[in-house]
Short mmCIF file of C-alpha atoms and ligand atoms in Angstrom, two decimals:
data_model
loop_
_atom_site.label_atom_id
_atom_site.label_comp_id
_atom_site.label_asym_id
_atom_site.label_seq_id
_atom_site.Cartn_x
_atom_site.Cartn_y
_atom_site.Cartn_z
CA MET X 738 98.31 69.68 86.68
CA ARG X 739 94.70 69.15 85.79
CA ILE X 740 92.99 68.84 88.84
CA PHE X 741 89.40 67.80 89.41
CA SER X 742 87.51 66.98 92.76
CA GLY X 743 83.60 66.50 93.50
CA ILE X 744 81.59 67.11 96.47
CA GLN X 745 77.53 66.26 97.66
CA PRO X 746 76.03 68.66 98.29
CA THR X 747 73.37 66.53 100.64
CA GLY X 748 72.64 68.06 104.33
CA GLN X 749 75.69 69.83 105.78
CA LYS X 750 79.27 70.07 104.87
CA HIS X 751 81.54 68.30 108.37
CA LEU X 752 84.66 68.83 110.01
CA GLY X 753 85.80 65.45 107.49
CA ASN X 754 84.63 66.84 104.24
CA TYR X 755 86.51 70.50 105.15
CA ILE X 756 89.84 68.51 106.03
CA GLY X 757 89.93 65.54 104.20
CA ALA X 758 88.64 67.69 100.67
CA ILE X 759 87.97 71.49 100.21
CA ARG X 760 91.80 72.45 103.01
CA GLN X 761 92.92 70.39 99.62
CA TYR X 762 91.05 71.78 97.32
CA VAL X 763 91.74 75.35 98.67
CA ASP X 764 95.59 74.88 98.58
CA SER X 765 95.04 73.77 95.14
CA GLN X 766 93.64 75.91 92.87
CA ASP X 767 97.05 77.49 92.19
CA ARG X 768 98.48 74.29 91.42
CA GLY X 769 95.74 73.16 88.91
CA ASP X 770 96.14 73.77 85.57
CA PRO X 771 92.72 74.15 85.92
CA ALA X 772 91.96 73.45 88.94
CA ILE X 773 87.90 71.67 88.62
CA TYR X 774 85.73 71.44 91.40
CA CYS X 775 82.42 70.18 91.20
CA ILE X 776 79.05 70.14 93.34
CA VAL X 777 77.94 67.01 92.54
CA ASP X 778 73.99 66.64 92.52
CA LEU X 779 73.70 63.86 90.71
CA HIS X 780 75.36 61.71 93.14
CA ALA X 781 73.48 63.21 95.73
CA LEU X 782 70.01 61.49 93.53
CA THR X 783 71.73 57.75 94.30
CA VAL X 784 70.04 58.83 98.21
CA PRO X 785 66.37 59.12 99.04
CA TRP X 786 65.90 63.34 98.40
CA ASP X 787 63.91 65.67 98.10
CA PRO X 788 64.38 68.10 95.38
CA ALA X 789 63.34 71.20 97.26
CA THR X 790 65.61 70.79 99.56
CA LEU X 791 68.30 69.78 97.33
CA ARG X 792 68.45 72.97 95.05
CA GLU X 793 68.81 74.58 98.35
CA SER X 794 71.90 72.49 99.47
CA VAL X 795 73.92 72.70 96.50
CA TYR X 796 73.99 76.72 97.13
CA ASP X 797 74.47 75.99 100.90
CA THR X 798 77.58 74.13 99.52
CA THR X 799 78.63 76.74 96.75
CA ALA X 800 79.03 79.10 99.96
CA ILE X 801 80.86 76.96 101.55
CA LEU X 802 83.40 76.24 99.40
CA LEU X 803 84.03 79.90 98.45
CA ALA X 804 83.91 80.75 102.24
CA ALA X 805 86.81 78.08 102.76
CA GLY X 806 88.65 80.10 100.17
CA LEU X 807 88.14 79.12 96.54
CA ASP X 808 87.76 81.49 94.35
CA PRO X 809 86.22 81.56 91.07
CA GLU X 810 88.72 83.51 89.06
CA ARG X 811 91.86 80.67 89.88
CA CYS X 812 89.46 77.88 89.80
CA ILE X 813 86.31 76.28 88.07
CA LEU X 814 83.43 76.07 90.35
CA PHE X 815 80.57 74.56 88.78
CA ARG X 816 77.43 71.91 89.11
CA GLN X 817 77.67 68.87 87.57
CA SER X 818 74.21 68.53 86.63
CA ASP X 819 74.61 71.30 84.21
CA VAL X 820 76.97 69.74 82.06
CA ARG X 821 75.66 66.82 80.69
CA GLU X 822 78.92 65.51 79.33
CA HIS X 823 78.96 63.85 82.89
CA THR X 824 76.02 61.77 82.55
CA GLU X 825 76.70 60.50 78.67
CA LEU X 826 80.18 59.38 79.42
CA THR X 827 78.64 57.71 82.37
CA TRP X 828 76.97 55.46 80.09
CA TYR X 829 79.97 54.82 77.59
CA LEU X 830 82.37 53.82 80.67
CA ALA X 831 79.18 51.77 82.04
CA ALA X 832 80.10 49.86 78.58
CA LEU X 833 83.38 48.90 79.94
CA THR X 834 83.00 48.18 83.54
CA ALA X 835 82.90 44.87 85.35
CA HIS X 836 79.67 44.44 87.41
CA GLY X 837 81.94 42.40 89.85
CA ASP X 838 83.82 45.43 90.37
CA LEU X 839 80.81 47.41 91.87
CA ASN X 840 79.67 44.71 93.80
CA ARG X 841 83.05 45.21 95.53
CA MET X 842 82.66 48.44 96.45
CA THR X 843 82.81 49.08 100.36
CA GLN X 844 81.03 51.81 99.67
CA PHE X 845 77.93 50.23 98.10
CA LYS X 846 77.96 47.42 100.50
CA ASP X 847 77.74 50.40 103.30
CA LYS X 848 75.42 52.49 101.89
CA SER X 849 73.32 50.08 100.61
CA ALA X 850 72.75 48.49 104.01
CA LYS X 851 71.29 51.83 105.34
CA GLN X 852 68.66 52.52 103.18
CA ARG X 853 65.00 51.28 104.38
CA GLU X 854 63.29 51.10 101.20
CA LEU X 855 64.96 51.35 98.21
CA VAL X 856 68.52 50.21 96.99
CA SER X 857 68.44 52.29 93.72
CA ALA X 858 70.70 50.98 90.81
CA GLY X 859 71.86 54.60 90.83
CA LEU X 860 73.71 53.92 94.08
CA PHE X 861 75.38 50.94 92.67
CA PHE X 862 76.16 53.02 89.61
CA TYR X 863 77.45 55.84 92.14
CA PRO X 864 81.73 54.88 90.85
CA VAL X 865 81.15 55.28 86.82
CA LEU X 866 79.62 58.88 87.50
CA MET X 867 81.87 59.40 89.87
CA ALA X 868 84.60 57.78 87.36
CA ALA X 869 82.98 59.53 84.70
CA ASP X 870 83.27 63.19 86.23
CA VAL X 871 87.00 62.89 86.33
CA LEU X 872 87.99 61.50 83.07
CA ALA X 873 85.71 63.70 81.29
CA TYR X 874 88.43 66.48 81.50
CA ARG X 875 91.56 64.39 81.68
CA GLY X 876 91.86 64.89 85.58
CA GLN X 877 95.38 64.27 86.78
CA GLU X 878 94.85 64.75 90.13
CA VAL X 879 92.59 64.02 92.18
CA PRO X 880 92.20 65.59 96.00
CA VAL X 881 90.11 63.24 98.50
CA GLY X 882 89.58 61.40 101.65
CA HIS X 883 90.85 57.85 102.21
CA ASP X 884 86.95 56.62 102.19
CA GLN X 885 87.04 57.11 97.51
CA LEU X 886 90.95 55.84 97.13
CA GLN X 887 88.21 52.29 96.64
CA HIS X 888 87.00 55.02 93.56
CA VAL X 889 89.21 55.98 92.34
CA GLU X 890 91.44 52.76 91.94
CA LEU X 891 88.25 51.83 89.91
CA MET X 892 88.14 54.63 87.17
CA ARG X 893 92.49 54.13 86.67
CA GLU X 894 90.94 50.60 85.51
CA ILE X 895 88.23 51.61 83.89
CA ALA X 896 90.46 54.65 82.24
CA ARG X 897 93.29 51.54 81.50
CA ARG X 898 90.39 49.73 79.91
CA PHE X 899 89.26 51.97 77.79
CA ASN X 900 92.60 53.11 76.63
CA GLU X 901 93.59 49.69 75.69
CA ARG X 902 90.96 48.37 74.02
CA PHE X 903 91.04 52.19 72.27
CA GLY X 904 93.79 54.67 71.89
CA GLU X 905 95.33 56.84 74.39
CA VAL X 906 92.34 59.17 74.24
CA LEU X 907 91.75 58.83 78.67
CA VAL X 908 94.27 60.16 81.15
CA VAL X 909 94.70 57.78 84.03
CA PRO X 910 94.12 59.95 87.37
CA GLU X 911 95.69 59.94 90.66
CA ALA X 912 94.06 60.49 93.83
CA ARG X 913 95.50 62.89 96.44
CA ILE X 914 95.40 62.08 100.19
CA PRO X 915 96.20 64.35 102.13
CA GLU X 916 98.99 62.97 104.95
CA VAL X 917 97.30 63.66 107.90
CA GLY X 918 93.17 63.55 108.28
CA ALA X 919 92.62 61.57 105.60
CA ARG X 920 89.74 59.35 108.10
CA ILE X 921 88.03 62.34 110.63
CA MET X 922 86.21 59.74 112.04
CA ASP X 923 82.76 60.14 114.26
CA LEU X 924 82.92 61.93 117.11
CA GLN X 925 80.52 59.19 119.01
CA GLU X 926 81.42 56.12 116.36
CA PRO X 927 85.18 56.51 116.71
CA THR X 928 85.31 53.57 114.64
CA SER X 929 83.52 54.51 111.80
CA LYS X 930 84.13 57.79 109.54
CA MET X 931 82.29 61.10 109.86
CA SER X 932 79.35 60.98 107.68
CA THR X 933 76.90 63.74 105.53
CA THR X 934 74.60 61.12 105.89
CA GLY X 935 75.62 58.19 108.26
CA GLY X 936 76.77 59.28 110.99
CA THR X 937 75.98 60.47 115.13
CA GLU X 938 74.91 63.79 115.14
CA ALA X 939 76.36 64.00 117.79
CA GLY X 940 79.52 63.31 116.60
CA THR X 941 79.58 65.06 113.54
CA VAL X 942 81.28 68.47 114.08
CA LEU X 943 79.07 70.98 111.27
CA VAL X 944 80.85 73.66 108.91
CA LEU X 945 78.71 75.42 110.71
CA ASP X 946 78.06 75.08 113.82
CA GLU X 947 78.14 77.67 116.06
CA PRO X 948 81.04 77.78 118.58
CA LYS X 949 78.18 76.22 121.43
CA THR X 950 77.78 73.48 119.46
CA LEU X 951 81.39 72.83 118.61
CA THR X 952 83.13 72.56 122.19
CA LYS X 953 80.05 70.69 123.17
CA LYS X 954 80.49 68.42 120.33
CA VAL X 955 84.50 67.81 120.77
CA LYS X 956 83.84 68.11 125.26
CA SER X 957 81.31 64.51 124.37
CA ALA X 958 83.72 63.34 121.82
CA VAL X 959 83.72 59.53 123.50
CA THR X 960 87.70 58.34 124.09
CA ASP X 961 88.96 55.24 126.13
CA SER X 962 89.19 54.16 130.00
CA GLY X 963 92.89 54.98 130.11
CA SER X 964 94.66 57.84 130.52
CA GLU X 965 97.16 58.91 127.83
CA VAL X 966 97.53 61.58 124.89
CA ARG X 967 98.80 59.34 122.19
CA ARG X 968 97.55 57.49 119.14
CA GLY X 969 97.39 53.33 119.77
CA GLU X 970 94.60 50.22 119.75
CA GLY X 971 91.98 51.11 121.21
CA LYS X 972 92.50 54.43 121.27
CA GLU X 973 90.54 55.80 118.25
CA GLY X 974 88.65 58.52 119.65
CA ILE X 975 92.20 59.62 120.50
CA ALA X 976 93.96 59.34 117.75
CA ASN X 977 91.27 61.01 116.04
CA LEU X 978 91.18 63.81 118.16
CA ILE X 979 95.36 64.15 117.95
CA ALA X 980 94.60 64.25 114.32
CA ILE X 981 92.04 66.84 114.33
CA LEU X 982 94.03 68.80 116.86
CA ALA X 983 97.45 68.31 114.26
CA VAL X 984 95.56 69.93 111.47
CA ALA X 985 93.82 72.66 113.04
CA ARG X 986 97.10 73.68 114.52
CA GLY X 987 99.29 73.00 111.70
CA SER X 988 101.46 71.20 113.24
CA SER X 989 102.34 66.93 113.31
CA GLU X 990 100.67 64.33 114.93
CA GLU X 991 104.10 63.34 117.38
CA GLU X 992 104.25 67.39 118.42
CA ILE X 993 100.41 67.33 119.93
CA GLU X 994 101.48 63.98 121.47
CA ARG X 995 104.71 65.45 122.95
CA GLU X 996 102.66 68.69 123.95
CA PHE X 997 100.05 66.95 125.65
CA GLU X 998 102.50 64.24 127.45
CA GLY X 999 101.07 63.74 130.96
CA SER X 1000 98.11 65.79 130.12
CA GLY X 1001 94.52 64.98 131.42
CA TYR X 1002 91.53 64.13 128.25
CA GLY X 1003 89.72 67.18 129.67
CA ASP X 1004 92.63 69.24 129.54
CA PHE X 1005 93.22 67.88 125.67
CA LYS X 1006 89.40 67.92 124.85
CA GLY X 1007 89.21 71.86 125.77
CA ALA X 1008 92.75 72.59 123.65
CA VAL X 1009 91.03 70.49 120.55
CA ALA X 1010 87.32 72.36 120.61
CA GLU X 1011 89.08 75.80 120.96
CA ALA X 1012 91.40 75.28 117.35
CA VAL X 1013 88.06 73.97 115.86
CA VAL X 1014 86.41 76.95 116.81
CA GLU X 1015 89.30 79.41 115.86
CA LEU X 1016 89.28 77.15 112.35
CA LEU X 1017 85.34 77.31 111.28
CA THR X 1018 84.49 80.25 112.46
CA PRO X 1019 85.75 82.18 109.67
CA VAL X 1020 84.52 80.11 107.84
CA ARG X 1021 81.00 79.85 109.47
CA GLU X 1022 81.68 83.60 109.20
CA ARG X 1023 81.70 84.50 105.65
CA TYR X 1024 79.58 82.17 104.67
CA GLU X 1025 76.67 84.01 106.91
CA GLU X 1026 78.01 86.59 104.50
CA LEU X 1027 77.89 84.76 100.83
CA ARG X 1028 74.78 82.58 101.29
CA PRO X 1029 71.67 84.87 101.33
CA ASP X 1030 72.83 85.63 97.79
CA GLU X 1031 71.28 83.20 96.35
CA ALA X 1032 71.74 85.26 92.34
CA GLY X 1033 75.08 85.35 93.31
CA LEU X 1034 76.18 82.08 93.77
CA GLU X 1035 73.82 81.28 90.43
CA ARG X 1036 76.26 82.96 88.10
CA VAL X 1037 79.16 81.90 89.71
CA LEU X 1038 77.48 78.07 89.31
CA SER X 1039 77.24 78.98 85.49
CA ALA X 1040 80.04 80.86 84.99
CA GLY X 1041 81.90 77.74 86.03
CA ALA X 1042 79.79 75.43 83.84
CA GLU X 1043 80.27 77.04 80.71
CA LYS X 1044 84.42 76.58 81.29
CA ALA X 1045 84.32 72.99 82.29
CA ARG X 1046 81.39 72.57 80.35
CA GLU X 1047 84.32 73.94 77.24
CA ILE X 1048 86.87 71.35 78.07
CA ALA X 1049 84.04 68.42 79.28
CA SER X 1050 82.41 68.77 75.21
CA GLY X 1051 86.01 68.40 73.77
CA THR X 1052 86.73 64.68 75.55
CA LEU X 1053 83.08 63.52 74.60
CA ALA X 1054 83.16 64.29 70.99
CA GLU X 1055 86.57 62.04 70.97
CA VAL X 1056 85.41 59.36 73.33
CA ARG X 1057 82.33 58.88 70.84
CA SER X 1058 84.40 59.17 67.83
CA THR X 1059 86.99 56.25 68.72
CA ILE X 1060 83.48 54.49 70.33
CA GLY X 1061 81.95 54.72 66.96
CA VAL X 1062 78.74 56.51 68.26
CA GLY X 1063 77.36 58.84 65.74
CA PRO X 1064 79.06 60.17 62.65
CA ALA X 1065 82.35 59.98 62.24
P1 ATP E 1946 78.20 60.72 102.57
O1 ATP E 1946 79.02 60.52 103.37
O2 ATP E 1946 77.10 60.89 102.08
O3 ATP E 1946 79.02 60.34 101.14
P2 ATP E 1946 80.34 62.20 102.56
O4 ATP E 1946 80.71 63.17 104.34
O5 ATP E 1946 81.55 61.52 102.79
O6 ATP E 1946 78.93 62.22 102.56
P3 ATP E 1946 81.54 63.98 100.08
O7 ATP E 1946 80.62 64.78 99.91
O8 ATP E 1946 80.98 62.14 100.03
O9 ATP E 1946 80.55 64.05 101.94
O10 ATP E 1946 82.50 63.49 100.34
C1 ATP E 1946 83.67 64.91 99.52
C2 ATP E 1946 85.32 64.65 100.36
O11 ATP E 1946 85.34 64.55 101.41
C3 ATP E 1946 85.56 63.42 99.70
O12 ATP E 1946 86.25 63.64 99.38
C4 ATP E 1946 85.67 62.66 100.46
O13 ATP E 1946 86.44 61.30 100.57
C5 ATP E 1946 85.69 63.73 102.01
N1 ATP E 1946 85.38 62.68 102.96
C6 ATP E 1946 84.00 62.61 103.55
N2 ATP E 1946 83.95 61.83 104.94
C7 ATP E 1946 85.48 62.30 105.27
C8 ATP E 1946 85.81 61.67 106.41
N3 ATP E 1946 85.09 61.64 107.29
N4 ATP E 1946 87.56 62.62 106.60
C9 ATP E 1946 87.88 63.29 105.38
N5 ATP E 1946 87.06 63.14 104.02
C10 ATP E 1946 85.79 62.44 104.44
MG1 MG E 1947 80.86 60.48 100.59
#
């Protein structure tokens, strides 16, 4: 199974990224043939950025992924901008992408509404670049959180359209969404997803938060005026904590509901806080060992880019030749 997924180096990664994406990456490395994971710095240019911070953030994210358990011997880990085939394929795919489809993307609507100065065409084009990321490797499976389903649907549509027009050159990929935790919500605004760029500070649990901060954030999570630890209407806050605890413990949401039947929210939140600290502390500790060695991180990324380029350049040669670009 050829697996491909990308993660943005914007800001610091959070519990939603960890549960929805990173955990799946780690679990899938041996199933992947290969498993390819990309730090998508070009996607980060779709909202305002600072050049020096961007470069630093790529190392932050690389170190987080390695700390979480990615092993460059068992997967391909690289930086998107090191492989120029992504941008080239973006242009070819743009020619087959319906403007109206891009206009319907909810991520574009959400993120463009939040921009104060410039809603860039890059933000609008985000899903085309994402389609190029996966299709350049003929990825079959795309591990993502729930918010990316719509973009994966669109890349499937683009691949199908390409193949209908030019023959079976591209692979139509499938999303892989975790059963529990595909959409971790902001702890302060449990009706919107936890997000790197859009959420509240107190409601965003960072992978690198210290135990004290983790505990404080979880214990001040917004709940409801009821008292039952169960999922249900108007109980988004509690449902979110149930999902988090289920994932952290490796159990099911039903089991968590049964265990906390009759308990108060205070006890329940205490248990969630403890489990989150246990889940993230080893990652933060390994991160602190890995992060200072930027030369080492750079070596990992460039070795990954070399392997990635080998695959992507093959696809691009075939794409160019079938669409009539360049010499025969
Ligand atoms: P932004 O809000 O700026 O888009 P992000 O938090 O979504 O940032 P990304 O790097 O875009 O971070 O996403 C990386 C992966 O994490 C994607 O597969 C995405 O679906 C997943 N993901 C993001 N937020 C959540 C969430 N709240 N719950 C579960 N998965 C998530
Ligand atoms: Mg995102």
